[in-house]
PDB file of C-alpha atoms in Angstrom:
ATOM      1  CA  MET A  23     101.044 102.125  45.712  1.00  0.00           C
ATOM      2  CA  THR A  24     103.155  99.867  47.870  1.00  0.00           C
ATOM      3  CA  GLN A  25     103.453 100.430  51.570  1.00  0.00           C
ATOM      4  CA  LYS A  26     106.898 100.417  53.176  1.00  0.00           C
ATOM      5  CA  ILE A  27     107.300  98.001  56.037  1.00  0.00           C
ATOM      6  CA  ARG A  28     110.004  98.599  58.624  1.00  0.00           C
ATOM      7  CA  LEU A  29     111.211  95.510  60.378  1.00  0.00           C
ATOM      8  CA  SER A  30     113.132  95.329  63.610  1.00  0.00           C
ATOM      9  CA  ALA A  31     115.139  92.334  64.749  1.00  0.00           C
ATOM     10  CA  SER A  32     112.339  91.336  67.128  1.00  0.00           C
ATOM     11  CA  ALA A  33     109.757  91.624  64.312  1.00  0.00           C
ATOM     12  CA  ILE A  34     111.802  89.306  62.096  1.00  0.00           C
ATOM     13  CA  LYS A  35     112.254  86.895  64.995  1.00  0.00           C
ATOM     14  CA  ASP A  36     108.481  86.900  65.617  1.00  0.00           C
ATOM     15  CA  PHE A  37     107.783  86.271  61.926  1.00  0.00           C
ATOM     16  CA  LYS A  38     110.226  83.353  61.784  1.00  0.00           C
ATOM     17  CA  ALA A  39     108.747  81.831  64.938  1.00  0.00           C
ATOM     18  CA  CYS A  40     105.102  82.293  63.941  1.00  0.00           C
ATOM     19  CA  PRO A  41     103.733  84.445  61.100  1.00  0.00           C
ATOM     20  CA  ILE A  42     100.361  84.737  62.849  1.00  0.00           C
ATOM     21  CA  ARG A  43     102.008  86.063  66.023  1.00  0.00           C
ATOM     22  CA  TYR A  44     103.935  88.546  63.874  1.00  0.00           C
ATOM     23  CA  ARG A  45     100.744  89.740  62.168  1.00  0.00           C
ATOM     24  CA  ASN A  46      98.856  90.066  65.448  1.00  0.00           C
ATOM     25  CA  ALA A  47     101.649  91.887  67.265  1.00  0.00           C
ATOM     26  CA  HIS A  48     103.162  94.086  64.577  1.00  0.00           C
ATOM     27  CA  TYR A  49     100.254  94.745  62.221  1.00  0.00           C
ATOM     28  CA  TYR A  50      97.182  94.673  64.471  1.00  0.00           C
ATOM     29  CA  GLY A  51      99.006  95.747  67.629  1.00  0.00           C
ATOM     30  CA  ILE A  52      97.682  92.828  69.679  1.00  0.00           C
ATOM     31  CA  ARG A  53     100.199  91.701  72.270  1.00  0.00           C
ATOM     32  CA  PRO A  54      99.832  89.630  75.450  1.00  0.00           C
ATOM     33  CA  ILE A  55      99.834  91.483  78.740  1.00  0.00           C
ATOM     34  CA  VAL A  56     102.981  90.427  80.567  1.00  0.00           C
ATOM     35  CA  ASP A  57     103.666  91.318  84.180  1.00  0.00           C
ATOM     36  CA  THR A  58     107.435  91.238  84.351  1.00  0.00           C
ATOM     37  CA  GLU A  59     109.332  91.551  87.594  1.00  0.00           C
ATOM     38  CA  ALA A  60     110.783  94.901  86.529  1.00  0.00           C
ATOM     39  CA  GLN A  61     107.320  96.278  85.704  1.00  0.00           C
ATOM     40  CA  ARG A  62     105.881  95.059  89.002  1.00  0.00           C
ATOM     41  CA  VAL A  63     108.735  96.459  91.103  1.00  0.00           C
ATOM     42  CA  GLY A  64     108.760  99.751  89.179  1.00  0.00           C
ATOM     43  CA  THR A  65     105.003 100.193  89.462  1.00  0.00           C
ATOM     44  CA  ASN A  66     105.085  99.432  93.182  1.00  0.00           C
ATOM     45  CA  TRP A  67     108.067 101.765  93.731  1.00  0.00           C
ATOM     46  CA  HIS A  68     106.291 104.682  92.084  1.00  0.00           C
ATOM     47  CA  LYS A  69     103.034 103.919  93.912  1.00  0.00           C
ATOM     48  CA  ILE A  70     104.713 103.921  97.344  1.00  0.00           C
ATOM     49  CA  GLN A  71     106.528 107.146  96.468  1.00  0.00           C
ATOM     50  CA  GLU A  72     103.166 108.746  95.648  1.00  0.00           C
ATOM     51  CA  ILE A  73     101.708 107.541  98.946  1.00  0.00           C
ATOM     52  CA  ASN A  74     104.763 108.713 100.864  1.00  0.00           C
ATOM     53  CA  GLY A  75     104.725 112.093  99.107  1.00  0.00           C
ATOM     54  CA  ALA A  76     101.022 112.538  99.862  1.00  0.00           C
ATOM     55  CA  GLY A  77     101.826 112.489 103.587  1.00  0.00           C
ATOM     56  CA  TYR A  78     100.471 109.053 104.540  1.00  0.00           C
ATOM     57  CA  GLY A  79     103.893 108.001 105.830  1.00  0.00           C
ATOM     58  CA  MET A  80     105.290 104.527 106.199  1.00  0.00           C
ATOM     59  CA  ASP A  81     102.034 103.184 107.676  1.00  0.00           C
ATOM     60  CA  GLY A  82     100.229 104.047 104.444  1.00  0.00           C
ATOM     61  CA  VAL A  83     103.064 102.565 102.397  1.00  0.00           C
ATOM     62  CA  ILE A  84     102.999  99.293 104.352  1.00  0.00           C
ATOM     63  CA  GLN A  85      99.220  99.092 104.009  1.00  0.00           C
ATOM     64  CA  LYS A  86      99.435  99.573 100.219  1.00  0.00           C
ATOM     65  CA  LEU A  87     102.221  97.011  99.810  1.00  0.00           C
ATOM     66  CA  ASN A  88     100.227  94.504 101.869  1.00  0.00           C
ATOM     67  CA  GLU A  89      97.230  95.036  99.565  1.00  0.00           C
ATOM     68  CA  VAL A  90      99.334  94.697  96.401  1.00  0.00           C
ATOM     69  CA  TYR A  91     101.231  91.590  97.452  1.00  0.00           C
ATOM     70  CA  ASP A  92      98.099  89.862  98.784  1.00  0.00           C
ATOM     71  CA  GLU A  93      96.608  90.027  95.252  1.00  0.00           C
ATOM     72  CA  ILE A  94      99.528  88.250  93.555  1.00  0.00           C
ATOM     73  CA  PRO A  95      98.705  84.703  92.341  1.00  0.00           C
ATOM     74  CA  ASP A  96      99.677  81.721  94.470  1.00  0.00           C
ATOM     75  CA  VAL A  97     101.797  80.237  91.682  1.00  0.00           C
ATOM     76  CA  MET A  98     104.527  82.816  92.322  1.00  0.00           C
ATOM     77  CA  ASP A  99     107.294  82.219  94.873  1.00  0.00           C
ATOM     78  CA  LYS A 100     106.033  83.730  98.145  1.00  0.00           C
ATOM     79  CA  GLU A 101     109.513  84.033  99.662  1.00  0.00           C
ATOM     80  CA  LYS A 102     110.835  85.928  96.645  1.00  0.00           C
ATOM     81  CA  LEU A 103     107.841  88.293  96.747  1.00  0.00           C
ATOM     82  CA  GLU A 104     108.329  88.931 100.467  1.00  0.00           C
ATOM     83  CA  ILE A 105     111.986  89.793  99.818  1.00  0.00           C
ATOM     84  CA  GLU A 106     110.875  92.135  97.014  1.00  0.00           C
ATOM     85  CA  ARG A 107     108.396  93.819  99.383  1.00  0.00           C
ATOM     86  CA  ILE A 108     111.059  94.268 102.077  1.00  0.00           C
ATOM     87  CA  ILE A 109     113.546  95.687  99.552  1.00  0.00           C
ATOM     88  CA  LEU A 110     110.934  98.263  98.513  1.00  0.00           C
ATOM     89  CA  LEU A 111     110.351  99.251 102.155  1.00  0.00           C
ATOM     90  CA  TYR A 112     114.080  99.538 102.928  1.00  0.00           C
ATOM     91  CA  SER A 113     114.664 101.466  99.706  1.00  0.00           C
ATOM     92  CA  LEU A 114     111.942 103.956 100.594  1.00  0.00           C
ATOM     93  CA  SER A 115     113.378 104.321 104.102  1.00  0.00           C
ATOM     94  CA  GLY A 116     116.771 105.127 102.573  1.00  0.00           C
ATOM     95  CA  TYR A 117     115.146 107.535 100.118  1.00  0.00           C
ATOM     96  CA  ASN A 118     113.377 109.317 102.988  1.00  0.00           C
ATOM     97  CA  TRP A 119     116.612 109.554 104.960  1.00  0.00           C
ATOM     98  CA  LEU A 120     118.562 110.903 101.972  1.00  0.00           C
ATOM     99  CA  TYR A 121     115.973 113.539 101.045  1.00  0.00           C
ATOM    100  CA  GLN A 122     114.708 114.427 104.519  1.00  0.00           C
ATOM    101  CA  ASN A 123     116.000 118.006 104.233  1.00  0.00           C
ATOM    102  CA  GLN A 124     114.563 118.605 100.780  1.00  0.00           C
ATOM    103  CA  GLN A 125     113.060 122.083 100.533  1.00  0.00           C
ATOM    104  CA  GLU A 126     111.032 121.657  97.332  1.00  0.00           C
ATOM    105  CA  LYS A 127     107.316 120.975  97.546  1.00  0.00           C
ATOM    106  CA  VAL A 128     105.570 118.633  95.139  1.00  0.00           C
ATOM    107  CA  LEU A 129     103.019 120.612  93.150  1.00  0.00           C
ATOM    108  CA  ALA A 130     101.610 117.816  91.013  1.00  0.00           C
ATOM    109  CA  THR A 131     102.078 114.166  90.159  1.00  0.00           C
ATOM    110  CA  GLU A 132     101.361 112.187  87.033  1.00  0.00           C
ATOM    111  CA  ILE A 133      97.784 112.291  85.791  1.00  0.00           C
ATOM    112  CA  LYS A 134      96.230 109.215  84.178  1.00  0.00           C
ATOM    113  CA  PHE A 135      94.725 109.530  80.732  1.00  0.00           C
ATOM    114  CA  GLU A 136      93.428 107.218  78.042  1.00  0.00           C
ATOM    115  CA  ILE A 137      93.880 107.398  74.304  1.00  0.00           C
ATOM    116  CA  ALA A 138      91.581 105.583  71.916  1.00  0.00           C
ATOM    117  CA  TRP A 139      93.526 103.097  69.828  1.00  0.00           C
ATOM    118  CA  SER A 140      92.933 102.852  66.123  1.00  0.00           C
ATOM    119  CA  ASN A 141      94.813 101.435  63.207  1.00  0.00           C
ATOM    120  CA  GLN A 142      94.133 103.642  60.209  1.00  0.00           C
ATOM    121  CA  ASN A 143      95.511 101.040  57.789  1.00  0.00           C
ATOM    122  CA  TYR A 144      93.128  98.283  58.841  1.00  0.00           C
ATOM    123  CA  GLU A 145      89.530  97.931  57.680  1.00  0.00           C
ATOM    124  CA  PHE A 146      87.115  96.098  59.974  1.00  0.00           C
TER     125      PHE A 146
END
């Protein structure tokens, strides 16, 4: 019995560039961990919203951002990261101002969980 394979444009591009990379990414599910700017900013935005919502205020937010941006590798542009940090702080200040009269209370936030990964089609 033949197995149907569905290919996206990115899968075909990966295969043309390197068949081994295609196999690793699309068959075995092995992909490099990439910290993109959008992921970093989004993760930090949600983290400071959690801290702010938990009642730690701007002092807690500043402390967390200082911790996060102190851990970033030296190879990245420090000025750009400082601007990113300041944008997050100003954005949260604007968010607080806009929603200062909000009547709803937060009952719960996201809960972390882990799922075991397995590929049923692959034999070890």
